mmCIF file of C-alpha atoms in Angstrom:
data_model
loop_
_atom_site.group_PDB
_atom_site.id
_atom_site.type_symbol
_atom_site.label_atom_id
_atom_site.label_comp_id
_atom_site.label_asym_id
_atom_site.label_seq_id
_atom_site.Cartn_x
_atom_site.Cartn_y
_atom_site.Cartn_z
ATOM 1 C CA UNK A 5 -17.777 10.405 30.508
ATOM 2 C CA UNK A 6 -16.224 7.265 29.058
ATOM 3 C CA UNK A 7 -18.291 4.602 27.369
ATOM 4 C CA UNK A 8 -17.708 1.440 25.409
ATOM 5 C CA UNK A 9 -19.035 1.396 21.839
ATOM 6 C CA UNK A 10 -18.506 -0.884 18.843
ATOM 7 C CA UNK A 11 -16.222 0.357 16.085
ATOM 8 C CA UNK A 12 -19.146 0.329 13.654
ATOM 9 C CA UNK A 13 -20.690 3.210 15.640
ATOM 10 C CA UNK A 14 -17.773 5.403 14.530
ATOM 11 C CA UNK A 15 -18.099 4.653 10.820
ATOM 12 C CA UNK A 16 -18.901 7.751 8.790
ATOM 13 C CA UNK A 17 -17.735 10.158 11.508
ATOM 14 C CA UNK A 18 -15.613 12.998 10.162
ATOM 15 C CA UNK A 19 -12.426 14.213 11.792
ATOM 16 C CA UNK A 20 -10.004 17.107 11.429
ATOM 17 C CA UNK A 21 -6.674 15.964 9.930
ATOM 18 C CA UNK A 22 -3.440 16.802 11.761
ATOM 19 C CA UNK A 23 -2.039 18.406 8.606
ATOM 20 C CA UNK A 24 -3.737 20.429 5.868
ATOM 21 C CA UNK A 25 -1.724 19.177 2.862
ATOM 22 C CA UNK A 26 -4.640 17.155 1.467
ATOM 23 C CA UNK A 27 -7.535 19.302 2.688
ATOM 24 C CA UNK A 28 -8.781 19.556 -0.886
ATOM 25 C CA UNK A 29 -9.747 15.869 -0.614
ATOM 26 C CA UNK A 30 -12.420 16.605 2.022
ATOM 27 C CA UNK A 31 -15.012 16.868 -0.737
ATOM 28 C CA UNK A 32 -14.400 13.194 -1.556
ATOM 29 C CA UNK A 33 -15.259 12.227 2.057
ATOM 30 C CA UNK A 34 -11.656 11.727 3.026
ATOM 31 C CA UNK A 35 -10.931 12.228 6.749
ATOM 32 C CA UNK A 36 -13.855 9.971 7.584
ATOM 33 C CA UNK A 37 -13.796 6.866 9.783
ATOM 34 C CA UNK A 38 -14.042 3.726 7.629
ATOM 35 C CA UNK A 39 -14.672 0.109 8.504
ATOM 36 C CA UNK A 40 -12.292 -2.508 7.075
ATOM 37 C CA UNK A 41 -11.831 -6.222 7.744
ATOM 38 C CA UNK A 42 -8.018 -6.027 7.975
ATOM 39 C CA UNK A 43 -8.239 -3.922 11.161
ATOM 40 C CA UNK A 44 -8.499 -6.205 14.180
ATOM 41 C CA UNK A 45 -8.506 -5.577 17.944
ATOM 42 C CA UNK A 46 -5.891 -8.282 18.617
ATOM 43 C CA UNK A 47 -3.122 -6.485 16.684
ATOM 44 C CA UNK A 48 -2.318 -2.925 17.673
ATOM 45 C CA UNK A 49 -5.026 -0.561 18.859
ATOM 46 C CA UNK A 50 -7.892 -1.659 16.625
ATOM 47 C CA UNK A 51 -7.722 1.650 14.746
ATOM 48 C CA UNK A 52 -5.288 2.553 11.969
ATOM 49 C CA UNK A 53 -4.489 5.514 9.776
ATOM 50 C CA UNK A 54 -5.150 4.856 6.094
ATOM 51 C CA UNK A 55 -2.541 6.020 3.574
ATOM 52 C CA UNK A 56 -3.536 4.662 0.134
ATOM 53 C CA UNK A 57 -0.149 5.378 -1.451
ATOM 54 C CA UNK A 58 1.663 3.339 1.200
ATOM 55 C CA UNK A 59 -0.181 0.070 1.706
ATOM 56 C CA UNK A 60 -2.168 -2.417 -0.361
ATOM 57 C CA UNK A 61 -5.009 -2.778 2.164
ATOM 58 C CA UNK A 62 -5.147 1.002 2.544
ATOM 59 C CA UNK A 63 -5.284 1.485 -1.225
ATOM 60 C CA UNK A 64 -7.955 -1.173 -1.819
ATOM 61 C CA UNK A 65 -10.120 0.212 0.999
ATOM 62 C CA UNK A 66 -9.930 3.773 -0.345
ATOM 63 C CA UNK A 67 -10.747 2.660 -3.897
ATOM 64 C CA UNK A 68 -13.658 0.489 -2.681
ATOM 65 C CA UNK A 69 -15.091 3.390 -0.631
ATOM 66 C CA UNK A 70 -14.722 5.816 -3.566
ATOM 67 C CA UNK A 71 -12.203 8.066 -1.816
ATOM 68 C CA UNK A 72 -9.661 7.817 -4.637
ATOM 69 C CA UNK A 73 -9.745 6.657 -8.249
ATOM 70 C CA UNK A 74 -7.901 3.501 -9.157
ATOM 71 C CA UNK A 75 -4.259 4.314 -9.866
ATOM 72 C CA UNK A 76 -4.561 7.815 -8.381
ATOM 73 C CA UNK A 77 -3.269 7.369 -4.820
ATOM 74 C CA UNK A 78 -1.418 10.416 -3.468
ATOM 75 C CA UNK A 79 2.262 9.590 -2.881
ATOM 76 C CA UNK A 80 4.038 12.610 -1.344
ATOM 77 C CA UNK A 81 7.357 10.744 -0.952
ATOM 78 C CA UNK A 82 9.865 10.507 -3.800
ATOM 79 C CA UNK A 83 12.051 7.569 -4.836
ATOM 80 C CA UNK A 84 14.774 8.671 -2.385
ATOM 81 C CA UNK A 85 12.355 8.513 0.551
ATOM 82 C CA UNK A 86 12.091 12.301 0.838
ATOM 83 C CA UNK A 87 8.940 14.379 1.178
ATOM 84 C CA UNK A 88 7.855 16.065 -2.061
ATOM 85 C CA UNK A 89 6.839 19.725 -2.351
ATOM 86 C CA UNK A 90 3.251 18.792 -1.413
ATOM 87 C CA UNK A 91 4.473 18.425 2.184
ATOM 88 C CA UNK A 92 5.534 22.052 2.429
ATOM 89 C CA UNK A 93 6.762 22.007 6.035
ATOM 90 C CA UNK A 94 9.114 19.057 5.511
ATOM 91 C CA UNK A 95 9.859 19.136 1.775
ATOM 92 C CA UNK A 96 13.163 17.460 0.882
ATOM 93 C CA UNK A 97 13.539 15.756 4.268
ATOM 94 C CA UNK A 98 14.116 12.003 4.422
ATOM 95 C CA UNK A 99 11.045 10.523 6.125
ATOM 96 C CA UNK A 100 12.939 8.963 9.043
ATOM 97 C CA UNK A 101 14.976 12.145 9.652
ATOM 98 C CA UNK A 102 11.741 14.154 9.782
ATOM 99 C CA UNK A 103 10.282 12.308 12.795
ATOM 100 C CA UNK A 104 11.480 14.795 15.417
ATOM 101 C CA UNK A 105 10.595 17.788 13.233
ATOM 102 C CA UNK A 106 7.070 16.436 12.821
ATOM 103 C CA UNK A 107 6.712 15.973 16.584
ATOM 104 C CA UNK A 108 7.933 19.536 17.162
ATOM 105 C CA UNK A 109 5.427 20.839 14.605
ATOM 106 C CA UNK A 110 2.541 18.960 16.230
ATOM 107 C CA UNK A 111 3.560 20.176 19.684
ATOM 108 C CA UNK A 112 3.794 23.795 18.493
ATOM 109 C CA UNK A 113 0.289 23.520 16.996
ATOM 110 C CA UNK A 114 -1.088 21.857 20.168
ATOM 111 C CA UNK A 115 -1.879 18.633 18.318
ATOM 112 C CA UNK A 116 0.557 16.312 20.086
ATOM 113 C CA UNK A 117 -1.149 14.229 22.759
ATOM 114 C CA UNK A 118 1.762 11.945 23.605
ATOM 115 C CA UNK A 119 5.205 11.090 22.249
ATOM 116 C CA UNK A 120 6.940 7.766 22.805
ATOM 117 C CA UNK A 121 8.447 4.744 21.129
ATOM 118 C CA UNK A 122 6.500 1.680 20.057
ATOM 119 C CA UNK A 123 8.404 -1.526 19.329
ATOM 120 C CA UNK A 124 7.038 -3.328 16.285
ATOM 121 C CA UNK A 125 8.332 -5.266 13.310
ATOM 122 C CA UNK A 126 9.421 -3.207 10.319
ATOM 123 C CA UNK A 127 10.864 -4.361 6.973
ATOM 124 C CA UNK A 128 14.562 -3.715 6.379
ATOM 125 C CA UNK A 129 16.638 -4.218 3.247
ATOM 126 C CA UNK A 130 18.809 -7.293 3.782
ATOM 127 C CA UNK A 131 21.536 -5.741 1.618
ATOM 128 C CA UNK A 132 21.867 -2.218 3.021
ATOM 129 C CA UNK A 133 20.237 -2.770 6.437
ATOM 130 C CA UNK A 134 18.134 0.363 5.874
ATOM 131 C CA UNK A 135 14.362 0.627 6.412
ATOM 132 C CA UNK A 136 12.198 -0.103 3.391
ATOM 133 C CA UNK A 137 9.374 2.161 2.301
ATOM 134 C CA UNK A 138 6.189 0.507 1.111
ATOM 135 C CA UNK A 139 5.233 3.022 -1.561
ATOM 136 C CA UNK A 140 3.047 2.960 -4.672
ATOM 137 C CA UNK A 141 5.029 3.158 -7.909
ATOM 138 C CA UNK A 142 4.163 2.800 -11.591
ATOM 139 C CA UNK A 143 4.437 -0.846 -12.637
ATOM 140 C CA UNK A 144 3.324 -3.146 -15.416
ATOM 141 C CA UNK A 145 0.833 -5.935 -14.783
ATOM 142 C CA UNK A 146 -0.483 -8.897 -16.736
ATOM 143 C CA UNK A 147 -4.249 -9.095 -16.158
ATOM 144 C CA UNK A 148 -4.325 -12.670 -14.895
ATOM 145 C CA UNK A 149 -7.800 -12.217 -13.405
ATOM 146 C CA UNK A 150 -9.268 -12.000 -16.931
ATOM 147 C CA UNK A 151 -8.005 -15.495 -17.803
ATOM 148 C CA UNK A 152 -8.326 -17.170 -14.384
ATOM 149 C CA UNK A 153 -11.109 -19.560 -15.446
ATOM 150 C CA UNK A 154 -9.120 -20.603 -18.517
ATOM 151 C CA UNK A 155 -6.067 -21.263 -16.345
ATOM 152 C CA UNK A 156 -8.129 -23.399 -13.959
ATOM 153 C CA UNK A 157 -9.515 -25.431 -16.871
ATOM 154 C CA UNK A 158 -6.078 -25.876 -18.450
ATOM 155 C CA UNK A 159 -4.681 -27.069 -15.120
ATOM 156 C CA UNK A 160 -6.946 -30.162 -15.373
ATOM 157 C CA UNK A 161 -5.251 -31.425 -18.575
ATOM 158 C CA UNK A 162 -1.619 -32.216 -17.725
ATOM 159 C CA UNK A 163 -0.660 -35.176 -15.554
ATOM 160 C CA UNK A 164 0.892 -33.949 -12.325
ATOM 161 C CA UNK A 165 3.167 -36.042 -10.143
ATOM 162 C CA UNK A 166 2.314 -36.029 -7.322
ATOM 163 C CA UNK A 167 -1.360 -35.472 -8.160
ATOM 164 C CA UNK A 168 -2.181 -33.535 -4.973
ATOM 165 C CA UNK A 169 -0.070 -30.615 -6.217
ATOM 166 C CA UNK A 170 -2.358 -30.277 -9.220
ATOM 167 C CA UNK A 171 -5.607 -30.752 -7.295
ATOM 168 C CA UNK A 172 -4.761 -28.771 -4.200
ATOM 169 C CA UNK A 173 -1.686 -26.554 -4.055
ATOM 170 C CA UNK A 174 -1.522 -25.303 -7.652
ATOM 171 C CA UNK A 175 -5.301 -25.243 -8.100
ATOM 172 C CA UNK A 176 -5.690 -23.222 -4.869
ATOM 173 C CA UNK A 177 -2.969 -20.841 -6.024
ATOM 174 C CA UNK A 178 -4.831 -20.321 -9.317
ATOM 175 C CA UNK A 179 -8.129 -19.786 -7.485
ATOM 176 C CA UNK A 180 -6.527 -16.917 -5.582
ATOM 177 C CA UNK A 181 -4.479 -15.599 -8.523
ATOM 178 C CA UNK A 182 -4.223 -11.840 -8.766
ATOM 179 C CA UNK A 183 -2.961 -9.667 -11.584
ATOM 180 C CA UNK A 184 0.762 -10.344 -11.953
ATOM 181 C CA UNK A 185 3.212 -7.504 -11.555
ATOM 182 C CA UNK A 186 6.040 -8.497 -13.849
ATOM 183 C CA UNK A 187 8.002 -5.260 -13.711
ATOM 184 C CA UNK A 188 10.403 -4.765 -10.837
ATOM 185 C CA UNK A 189 12.619 -2.061 -9.477
ATOM 186 C CA UNK A 190 15.945 -2.414 -11.310
ATOM 187 C CA UNK A 191 17.810 -3.197 -8.087
ATOM 188 C CA UNK A 192 15.621 -6.219 -7.352
ATOM 189 C CA UNK A 193 15.201 -7.888 -10.707
ATOM 190 C CA UNK A 194 16.263 -8.155 -14.310
ATOM 191 C CA UNK A 195 15.620 -5.367 -16.796
ATOM 192 C CA UNK A 196 12.639 -5.967 -19.059
ATOM 193 C CA UNK A 197 13.524 -5.799 -22.758
ATOM 194 C CA UNK A 198 10.921 -3.791 -24.670
ATOM 195 C CA UNK A 199 10.583 -3.675 -28.432
ATOM 196 C CA UNK A 200 8.420 -0.973 -29.951
ATOM 197 C CA UNK A 201 7.146 -1.278 -33.493
ATOM 198 C CA UNK A 202 7.907 1.642 -35.844
ATOM 199 C CA UNK A 203 4.197 1.953 -36.679
ATOM 200 C CA UNK A 204 3.131 2.603 -33.087
#
């Protein structure tokens, strides 16, 4: 019997994951349906898979719900876009080359309901014309959020021309300021010079 229910009625429901690579995380209530404001019915299906190592919203949701510790998102894909040894069935395979192998695996284990192609926007590198992987990496941040109020106060002192930039655009930007990632992948930015004191 089919029925119509609100998404909130599914929150907290547990499910069996398609793969067992992260089964050890069950004890932290992973593989549970979560509610999140970035999931909407007007874009896609209204339900999404959360992968905290591969999306900012995913990461923030998992940290907020206590599923992972801050800075501890599992990232089973290396810097070359290949599955690490955690993903035992596809280790060493480039993620895009593994698509058909994954479908075959799911079919063999009677977990494939349907296979097809969905057209959607996807980020590509403008230099190499290859797909980009949104993946958590170690970076350095300046904790702007700790000095946000000071920045807002200091913004009142200088004389801006035109004034609306100071009062609106820049002030609004400061109001929404997040911690600033100043390190970049070497291919996309300048190297950061680091000096280390001998007494450290």
